[in-house]
Amino acid sequence: MSTPHNNAEKGDIAKTVLLPGDPLRAKFIAENFLENPVQFNSVRNILGFTGGYQGVKVSVMATGMGIPSIGIYSYELIHFYDVKNLIRIGSCGALQPELKLGDIVMAQGACTDSNYASQYNLPGTYSAIADFDLLIKAKEAADRHGYRYAVGNVSCTDVFYREDNPDKAWAKMGVLASEMESYALYCNAAAGKARALSMFTVSDSLVTGEAMSAYDRQTSFTNMMTVALETAVAAE
Ligand code: HPA
């Protein structure tokens, strides 16, 4: 059984999937971190692979950028492929001055300017939150390695290039960083009885305007991968 966006058969995809935005990032992770990776999807170049990590079956699949894109892929993983643990690995723009480039941000919650949750016909505003157990496991992994990280709210926005600047307003509410996918991922996981967690490497600071060098990107990305993979193993 395949979907309009995924030509994997049921069983090709592990119970736990790591979700980078970029397809070539998914390929890089499969080739450099997983044992015996097998590709299961190439539709629209949204590459997906399943392999092993410390004896556990783990998949990695790209989501593309933004809420509509991750909304489609995460819904299909949950409802058509029985995926139980969805761990997003991405980059974010820091909204708080104490966050340094390369720090890991774990999204305990996601705020949004998107109307994604209107589909649930709720009588109020839905607070999209991470799975507590995955979050604790990620925190423990980061602590074990002594990585710098912060846990808190993120702002999941539909708009990257924009006319206004909402950064100060979100920052005032203690929101750590800006990104573009977690709200939909957390909604889909909640509605589909799956577990989700987003973690990010701070790639740029919306406070200072600084952005990462290519070298720093690679090093800090490796730290986040270690946290994500150890979370996947602990989630088994
Ligand atoms: N905004 C939204 N998403 C992002 C950013 C940003 O500044 N940086 C990395 N992902």
PDB file of C-alpha atoms and ligand atoms in Angstrom:
ATOM      1  CA  MET A   1       0.000   0.000   0.000  1.00  0.00           C
ATOM      2  CA  SER A   2       1.452   3.327  -0.997  1.00  0.00           C
ATOM      3  CA  THR A   3       0.060   6.865  -0.721  1.00  0.00           C
ATOM      4  CA  PRO A   4       0.054   9.688  -3.303  1.00  0.00           C
ATOM      5  CA  HIS A   5       3.259  10.951  -1.655  1.00  0.00           C
ATOM      6  CA  ASN A   6       5.053   7.849  -0.408  1.00  0.00           C
ATOM      7  CA  ASN A   7       5.763   4.612  -2.289  1.00  0.00           C
ATOM      8  CA  ALA A   8       6.797   2.660   0.828  1.00  0.00           C
ATOM      9  CA  GLU A   9       4.953  -0.536   1.704  1.00  0.00           C
ATOM     10  CA  LYS A  10       3.659  -0.999   5.219  1.00  0.00           C
ATOM     11  CA  GLY A  11       6.499  -2.488   7.239  1.00  0.00           C
ATOM     12  CA  ASP A  12       9.181  -0.623   5.275  1.00  0.00           C
ATOM     13  CA  ILE A  13       9.117   2.210   7.811  1.00  0.00           C
ATOM     14  CA  ALA A  14      10.234   1.831  11.438  1.00  0.00           C
ATOM     15  CA  LYS A  15       8.093   2.671  14.473  1.00  0.00           C
ATOM     16  CA  THR A  16      10.384   5.655  15.062  1.00  0.00           C
ATOM     17  CA  VAL A  17      11.159   8.183  12.313  1.00  0.00           C
ATOM     18  CA  LEU A  18      13.580  11.094  12.369  1.00  0.00           C
ATOM     19  CA  LEU A  19      12.303  14.011  10.314  1.00  0.00           C
ATOM     20  CA  PRO A  20      14.707  16.540   8.803  1.00  0.00           C
ATOM     21  CA  GLY A  21      13.277  19.073   6.347  1.00  0.00           C
ATOM     22  CA  ASP A  22      15.890  18.538   3.644  1.00  0.00           C
ATOM     23  CA  PRO A  23      15.868  15.306   1.562  1.00  0.00           C
ATOM     24  CA  LEU A  24      19.655  15.370   1.142  1.00  0.00           C
ATOM     25  CA  ARG A  25      19.969  15.691   4.910  1.00  0.00           C
ATOM     26  CA  ALA A  26      17.857  12.522   5.225  1.00  0.00           C
ATOM     27  CA  LYS A  27      20.206  10.754   2.789  1.00  0.00           C
ATOM     28  CA  PHE A  28      23.279  12.013   4.650  1.00  0.00           C
ATOM     29  CA  ILE A  29      21.899  10.749   7.969  1.00  0.00           C
ATOM     30  CA  ALA A  30      21.043   7.348   6.481  1.00  0.00           C
ATOM     31  CA  GLU A  31      24.503   6.979   4.949  1.00  0.00           C
ATOM     32  CA  ASN A  32      26.494   8.253   7.932  1.00  0.00           C
ATOM     33  CA  PHE A  33      24.520   7.235  11.018  1.00  0.00           C
ATOM     34  CA  LEU A  34      22.404   4.167  10.147  1.00  0.00           C
ATOM     35  CA  GLU A  35      23.531   0.571   9.578  1.00  0.00           C
ATOM     36  CA  ASN A  36      22.418  -1.021   6.291  1.00  0.00           C
ATOM     37  CA  PRO A  37      20.061   1.772   5.213  1.00  0.00           C
ATOM     38  CA  VAL A  38      17.389   0.876   2.651  1.00  0.00           C
ATOM     39  CA  GLN A  39      15.597   3.627   0.737  1.00  0.00           C
ATOM     40  CA  PHE A  40      11.791   3.390   0.869  1.00  0.00           C
ATOM     41  CA  ASN A  41      10.663   6.605  -0.792  1.00  0.00           C
ATOM     42  CA  SER A  42      11.631   8.868  -3.654  1.00  0.00           C
ATOM     43  CA  VAL A  43       8.284  10.458  -4.609  1.00  0.00           C
ATOM     44  CA  ARG A  44       8.887  14.211  -5.150  1.00  0.00           C
ATOM     45  CA  ASN A  45      12.461  13.549  -3.974  1.00  0.00           C
ATOM     46  CA  ILE A  46      11.187  13.339  -0.381  1.00  0.00           C
ATOM     47  CA  LEU A  47      13.782  10.688   0.393  1.00  0.00           C
ATOM     48  CA  GLY A  48      13.160   8.151   3.158  1.00  0.00           C
ATOM     49  CA  PHE A  49      15.388   5.373   4.505  1.00  0.00           C
ATOM     50  CA  THR A  50      15.225   2.658   7.160  1.00  0.00           C
ATOM     51  CA  GLY A  51      18.290   1.239   8.881  1.00  0.00           C
ATOM     52  CA  GLY A  52      19.629   0.261  12.271  1.00  0.00           C
ATOM     53  CA  TYR A  53      21.084   2.188  15.188  1.00  0.00           C
ATOM     54  CA  GLN A  54      22.405   0.316  18.237  1.00  0.00           C
ATOM     55  CA  GLY A  55      20.243  -2.670  17.317  1.00  0.00           C
ATOM     56  CA  VAL A  56      17.056  -0.628  16.900  1.00  0.00           C
ATOM     57  CA  LYS A  57      15.209  -0.149  13.589  1.00  0.00           C
ATOM     58  CA  VAL A  58      15.047   3.580  12.819  1.00  0.00           C
ATOM     59  CA  SER A  59      13.816   5.469   9.760  1.00  0.00           C
ATOM     60  CA  VAL A  60      14.702   8.921   8.512  1.00  0.00           C
ATOM     61  CA  MET A  61      12.511  10.797   6.065  1.00  0.00           C
ATOM     62  CA  ALA A  62      12.429  14.369   4.788  1.00  0.00           C
ATOM     63  CA  THR A  63       9.351  16.520   5.365  1.00  0.00           C
ATOM     64  CA  GLY A  64      10.006  19.529   3.167  1.00  0.00           C
ATOM     65  CA  MET A  65       9.565  22.989   4.667  1.00  0.00           C
ATOM     66  CA  GLY A  66       6.556  24.422   6.449  1.00  0.00           C
ATOM     67  CA  ILE A  67       3.326  23.276   8.027  1.00  0.00           C
ATOM     68  CA  PRO A  68       1.456  22.065   4.902  1.00  0.00           C
ATOM     69  CA  SER A  69       4.351  19.846   3.867  1.00  0.00           C
ATOM     70  CA  ILE A  70       5.097  18.255   7.251  1.00  0.00           C
ATOM     71  CA  GLY A  71       1.330  18.043   7.779  1.00  0.00           C
ATOM     72  CA  ILE A  72       0.990  15.676   4.825  1.00  0.00           C
ATOM     73  CA  TYR A  73       4.009  13.478   5.517  1.00  0.00           C
ATOM     74  CA  SER A  74       3.507  13.139   9.259  1.00  0.00           C
ATOM     75  CA  TYR A  75      -0.215  12.357   8.814  1.00  0.00           C
ATOM     76  CA  GLU A  76       0.613   9.565   6.382  1.00  0.00           C
ATOM     77  CA  LEU A  77       3.360   8.156   8.607  1.00  0.00           C
ATOM     78  CA  ILE A  78       0.951   7.987  11.555  1.00  0.00           C
ATOM     79  CA  HIS A  79      -2.213   6.807   9.795  1.00  0.00           C
ATOM     80  CA  PHE A  80      -0.908   4.680   6.900  1.00  0.00           C
ATOM     81  CA  TYR A  81       2.415   3.389   8.231  1.00  0.00           C
ATOM     82  CA  ASP A  82       1.699   3.008  11.979  1.00  0.00           C
ATOM     83  CA  VAL A  83       4.613   5.223  12.997  1.00  0.00           C
ATOM     84  CA  LYS A  84       4.528   5.850  16.756  1.00  0.00           C
ATOM     85  CA  ASN A  85       7.473   8.185  17.450  1.00  0.00           C
ATOM     86  CA  LEU A  86       8.099  11.204  15.211  1.00  0.00           C
ATOM     87  CA  ILE A  87      11.246  13.154  16.017  1.00  0.00           C
ATOM     88  CA  ARG A  88      11.811  16.320  14.027  1.00  0.00           C
ATOM     89  CA  ILE A  89      15.387  17.482  13.622  1.00  0.00           C
ATOM     90  CA  GLY A  90      15.765  20.922  12.149  1.00  0.00           C
ATOM     91  CA  SER A  91      17.173  24.391  12.468  1.00  0.00           C
ATOM     92  CA  CYS A  92      15.686  27.448  14.121  1.00  0.00           C
ATOM     93  CA  GLY A  93      16.238  31.159  14.589  1.00  0.00           C
ATOM     94  CA  ALA A  94      16.869  32.146  18.220  1.00  0.00           C
ATOM     95  CA  LEU A  95      14.562  34.736  19.773  1.00  0.00           C
ATOM     96  CA  GLN A  96      16.358  34.963  23.135  1.00  0.00           C
ATOM     97  CA  PRO A  97      19.786  36.580  23.670  1.00  0.00           C
ATOM     98  CA  GLU A  98      21.130  33.753  25.846  1.00  0.00           C
ATOM     99  CA  LEU A  99      20.824  31.222  23.025  1.00  0.00           C
ATOM    100  CA  LYS A 100      24.085  30.766  21.139  1.00  0.00           C
ATOM    101  CA  LEU A 101      24.557  29.484  17.598  1.00  0.00           C
ATOM    102  CA  GLY A 102      24.818  25.705  17.741  1.00  0.00           C
ATOM    103  CA  ASP A 103      22.722  25.318  20.888  1.00  0.00           C
ATOM    104  CA  ILE A 104      19.997  22.680  20.793  1.00  0.00           C
ATOM    105  CA  VAL A 105      16.410  23.816  21.335  1.00  0.00           C
ATOM    106  CA  MET A 106      13.822  21.215  22.375  1.00  0.00           C
ATOM    107  CA  ALA A 107      10.270  22.369  21.664  1.00  0.00           C
ATOM    108  CA  GLN A 108       8.246  21.612  24.778  1.00  0.00           C
ATOM    109  CA  GLY A 109       5.412  23.523  23.124  1.00  0.00           C
ATOM    110  CA  ALA A 110       4.703  25.257  19.834  1.00  0.00           C
ATOM    111  CA  CYS A 111       2.831  28.530  19.331  1.00  0.00           C
ATOM    112  CA  THR A 112       1.708  29.448  15.848  1.00  0.00           C
ATOM    113  CA  ASP A 113       0.336  32.075  13.487  1.00  0.00           C
ATOM    114  CA  SER A 114      -1.112  29.240  11.392  1.00  0.00           C
ATOM    115  CA  ASN A 115      -4.764  28.229  11.267  1.00  0.00           C
ATOM    116  CA  TYR A 116      -3.849  24.522  11.128  1.00  0.00           C
ATOM    117  CA  ALA A 117      -5.858  23.546  14.233  1.00  0.00           C
ATOM    118  CA  SER A 118      -9.109  25.047  12.889  1.00  0.00           C
ATOM    119  CA  GLN A 119      -9.790  21.611  11.334  1.00  0.00           C
ATOM    120  CA  TYR A 120     -10.438  20.191  14.819  1.00  0.00           C
ATOM    121  CA  ASN A 121     -13.328  22.620  15.514  1.00  0.00           C
ATOM    122  CA  LEU A 122     -12.147  23.286  19.047  1.00  0.00           C
ATOM    123  CA  PRO A 123     -13.900  25.904  21.135  1.00  0.00           C
ATOM    124  CA  GLY A 124     -10.578  27.651  21.925  1.00  0.00           C
ATOM    125  CA  THR A 125      -6.871  27.806  21.138  1.00  0.00           C
ATOM    126  CA  TYR A 126      -5.030  24.478  20.947  1.00  0.00           C
ATOM    127  CA  SER A 127      -1.689  24.329  22.795  1.00  0.00           C
ATOM    128  CA  ALA A 128       0.524  21.987  20.780  1.00  0.00           C
ATOM    129  CA  ILE A 129       2.972  20.149  23.048  1.00  0.00           C
ATOM    130  CA  ALA A 130       5.749  17.598  22.758  1.00  0.00           C
ATOM    131  CA  ASP A 131       5.424  14.072  24.080  1.00  0.00           C
ATOM    132  CA  PHE A 132       6.713  14.301  27.646  1.00  0.00           C
ATOM    133  CA  ASP A 133       8.472  10.931  27.592  1.00  0.00           C
ATOM    134  CA  LEU A 134      10.380  11.701  24.359  1.00  0.00           C
ATOM    135  CA  LEU A 135      11.274  15.119  25.744  1.00  0.00           C
ATOM    136  CA  ILE A 136      12.676  13.627  28.963  1.00  0.00           C
ATOM    137  CA  LYS A 137      14.679  11.062  26.976  1.00  0.00           C
ATOM    138  CA  ALA A 138      16.124  13.796  24.763  1.00  0.00           C
ATOM    139  CA  LYS A 139      16.994  15.913  27.791  1.00  0.00           C
ATOM    140  CA  GLU A 140      18.748  12.936  29.390  1.00  0.00           C
ATOM    141  CA  ALA A 141      20.752  12.294  26.214  1.00  0.00           C
ATOM    142  CA  ALA A 142      21.826  15.944  26.005  1.00  0.00           C
ATOM    143  CA  ASP A 143      22.793  15.895  29.706  1.00  0.00           C
ATOM    144  CA  ARG A 144      24.858  12.706  29.263  1.00  0.00           C
ATOM    145  CA  HIS A 145      26.904  14.380  26.543  1.00  0.00           C
ATOM    146  CA  GLY A 146      27.104  17.793  28.194  1.00  0.00           C
ATOM    147  CA  TYR A 147      25.609  19.572  25.167  1.00  0.00           C
ATOM    148  CA  ARG A 148      24.185  23.084  25.551  1.00  0.00           C
ATOM    149  CA  TYR A 149      20.403  23.022  25.158  1.00  0.00           C
ATOM    150  CA  ALA A 150      17.229  24.844  26.134  1.00  0.00           C
ATOM    151  CA  VAL A 151      13.711  23.477  26.574  1.00  0.00           C
ATOM    152  CA  GLY A 152      10.623  25.630  26.060  1.00  0.00           C
ATOM    153  CA  ASN A 153       8.197  27.150  23.602  1.00  0.00           C
ATOM    154  CA  VAL A 154       8.877  27.818  19.937  1.00  0.00           C
ATOM    155  CA  SER A 155       7.001  29.955  17.428  1.00  0.00           C
ATOM    156  CA  CYS A 156       5.929  27.918  14.411  1.00  0.00           C
ATOM    157  CA  THR A 157       5.323  30.374  11.615  1.00  0.00           C
ATOM    158  CA  ASP A 158       3.820  30.157   8.128  1.00  0.00           C
ATOM    159  CA  VAL A 159       5.838  33.161   6.969  1.00  0.00           C
ATOM    160  CA  PHE A 160       9.624  33.229   6.518  1.00  0.00           C
ATOM    161  CA  TYR A 161       9.931  36.456   4.474  1.00  0.00           C
ATOM    162  CA  ARG A 162       7.526  38.931   6.003  1.00  0.00           C
ATOM    163  CA  GLU A 163       6.333  42.531   6.047  1.00  0.00           C
ATOM    164  CA  ASP A 164       6.030  42.802   9.834  1.00  0.00           C
ATOM    165  CA  ASN A 165       8.338  41.604  12.623  1.00  0.00           C
ATOM    166  CA  PRO A 166       6.723  39.524  15.368  1.00  0.00           C
ATOM    167  CA  ASP A 167      10.034  38.494  16.995  1.00  0.00           C
ATOM    168  CA  LYS A 168       9.877  40.884  19.960  1.00  0.00           C
ATOM    169  CA  ALA A 169       6.272  39.950  20.784  1.00  0.00           C
ATOM    170  CA  TRP A 170       7.055  36.217  20.867  1.00  0.00           C
ATOM    171  CA  ALA A 171      10.304  36.830  22.745  1.00  0.00           C
ATOM    172  CA  LYS A 172       8.445  38.807  25.407  1.00  0.00           C
ATOM    173  CA  MET A 173       6.347  35.685  26.089  1.00  0.00           C
ATOM    174  CA  GLY A 174       9.513  33.668  26.670  1.00  0.00           C
ATOM    175  CA  VAL A 175       9.356  31.883  23.311  1.00  0.00           C
ATOM    176  CA  LEU A 176      12.822  30.527  22.532  1.00  0.00           C
ATOM    177  CA  ALA A 177      12.992  30.324  18.765  1.00  0.00           C
ATOM    178  CA  SER A 178      11.263  30.559  15.411  1.00  0.00           C
ATOM    179  CA  GLU A 179      10.727  27.564  13.115  1.00  0.00           C
ATOM    180  CA  MET A 180       8.088  26.349  10.658  1.00  0.00           C
ATOM    181  CA  GLU A 181       6.865  22.784  11.257  1.00  0.00           C
ATOM    182  CA  SER A 182       6.297  21.776  14.893  1.00  0.00           C
ATOM    183  CA  TYR A 183       2.730  22.968  15.370  1.00  0.00           C
ATOM    184  CA  ALA A 184       1.377  20.677  12.640  1.00  0.00           C
ATOM    185  CA  LEU A 185       3.573  17.779  13.753  1.00  0.00           C
ATOM    186  CA  TYR A 186       2.344  18.055  17.343  1.00  0.00           C
ATOM    187  CA  CYS A 187      -1.307  18.402  16.258  1.00  0.00           C
ATOM    188  CA  ASN A 188      -1.091  15.369  13.976  1.00  0.00           C
ATOM    189  CA  ALA A 189       0.577  13.310  16.690  1.00  0.00           C
ATOM    190  CA  ALA A 190      -2.071  14.284  19.260  1.00  0.00           C
ATOM    191  CA  ALA A 191      -4.985  13.619  16.906  1.00  0.00           C
ATOM    192  CA  GLY A 192      -3.417  10.341  15.716  1.00  0.00           C
ATOM    193  CA  LYS A 193      -2.368   9.033  19.150  1.00  0.00           C
ATOM    194  CA  ALA A 194       1.326   9.097  18.271  1.00  0.00           C
ATOM    195  CA  ARG A 195       4.244  10.759  20.046  1.00  0.00           C
ATOM    196  CA  ALA A 196       6.223  13.689  18.683  1.00  0.00           C
ATOM    197  CA  LEU A 197       9.172  15.841  19.620  1.00  0.00           C
ATOM    198  CA  SER A 198      10.935  18.605  17.713  1.00  0.00           C
ATOM    199  CA  MET A 199      14.515  19.563  18.333  1.00  0.00           C
ATOM    200  CA  PHE A 200      16.575  22.150  16.529  1.00  0.00           C
ATOM    201  CA  THR A 201      20.033  23.490  16.156  1.00  0.00           C
ATOM    202  CA  VAL A 202      20.129  27.279  16.466  1.00  0.00           C
ATOM    203  CA  SER A 203      21.349  28.234  12.971  1.00  0.00           C
ATOM    204  CA  ASP A 204      20.827  31.972  13.265  1.00  0.00           C
ATOM    205  CA  SER A 205      19.963  34.550  15.884  1.00  0.00           C
ATOM    206  CA  LEU A 206      17.032  36.863  15.285  1.00  0.00           C
ATOM    207  CA  VAL A 207      18.384  38.919  18.234  1.00  0.00           C
ATOM    208  CA  THR A 208      21.941  39.551  17.024  1.00  0.00           C
ATOM    209  CA  GLY A 209      21.619  38.748  13.309  1.00  0.00           C
ATOM    210  CA  GLU A 210      24.551  36.304  13.411  1.00  0.00           C
ATOM    211  CA  ALA A 211      24.386  33.060  11.423  1.00  0.00           C
ATOM    212  CA  MET A 212      26.396  29.855  11.575  1.00  0.00           C
ATOM    213  CA  SER A 213      29.487  29.036   9.574  1.00  0.00           C
ATOM    214  CA  ALA A 214      29.428  25.853   7.511  1.00  0.00           C
ATOM    215  CA  TYR A 215      31.867  24.186   9.943  1.00  0.00           C
ATOM    216  CA  ASP A 216      29.758  25.022  13.009  1.00  0.00           C
ATOM    217  CA  ARG A 217      26.638  23.786  11.265  1.00  0.00           C
ATOM    218  CA  GLN A 218      28.178  20.364  10.760  1.00  0.00           C
ATOM    219  CA  THR A 219      29.496  20.004  14.321  1.00  0.00           C
ATOM    220  CA  SER A 220      26.337  21.093  16.092  1.00  0.00           C
ATOM    221  CA  PHE A 221      24.215  19.067  13.692  1.00  0.00           C
ATOM    222  CA  THR A 222      26.156  15.991  14.805  1.00  0.00           C
ATOM    223  CA  ASN A 223      25.335  16.783  18.462  1.00  0.00           C
ATOM    224  CA  MET A 224      21.616  17.031  17.686  1.00  0.00           C
ATOM    225  CA  MET A 225      21.772  13.764  15.697  1.00  0.00           C
ATOM    226  CA  THR A 226      23.315  11.999  18.675  1.00  0.00           C
ATOM    227  CA  VAL A 227      20.510  13.281  20.913  1.00  0.00           C
ATOM    228  CA  ALA A 228      17.828  12.312  18.374  1.00  0.00           C
ATOM    229  CA  LEU A 229      19.210   8.808  17.773  1.00  0.00           C
ATOM    230  CA  GLU A 230      19.656   8.094  21.488  1.00  0.00           C
ATOM    231  CA  THR A 231      16.078   9.306  22.035  1.00  0.00           C
ATOM    232  CA  ALA A 232      14.921   6.906  19.294  1.00  0.00           C
ATOM    233  CA  VAL A 233      16.739   3.997  20.977  1.00  0.00           C
ATOM    234  CA  ALA A 234      15.368   4.903  24.431  1.00  0.00           C
ATOM    235  CA  ALA A 235      11.850   5.160  22.981  1.00  0.00           C
ATOM    236  CA  GLU A 236      11.856   1.503  21.889  1.00  0.00           C
TER     237      GLU A 236
HETATM  238  N1  HPA B   1      12.556  31.487  11.015  1.00  0.00           N
HETATM  239  C1  HPA B   1      11.857  30.403  10.726  1.00  0.00           C
HETATM  240  N2  HPA B   1      12.420  29.219  10.540  1.00  0.00           N
HETATM  241  C2  HPA B   1      13.758  29.128  10.677  1.00  0.00           C
HETATM  242  C3  HPA B   1      14.531  30.243  10.981  1.00  0.00           C
HETATM  243  C4  HPA B   1      13.895  31.474  11.162  1.00  0.00           C
HETATM  244  O1  HPA B   1      14.526  32.494  11.449  1.00  0.00           O
HETATM  245  N3  HPA B   1      15.831  29.840  11.039  1.00  0.00           N
HETATM  246  C5  HPA B   1      15.831  28.509  10.779  1.00  0.00           C
HETATM  247  N4  HPA B   1      14.584  28.070  10.560  1.00  0.00           N
END
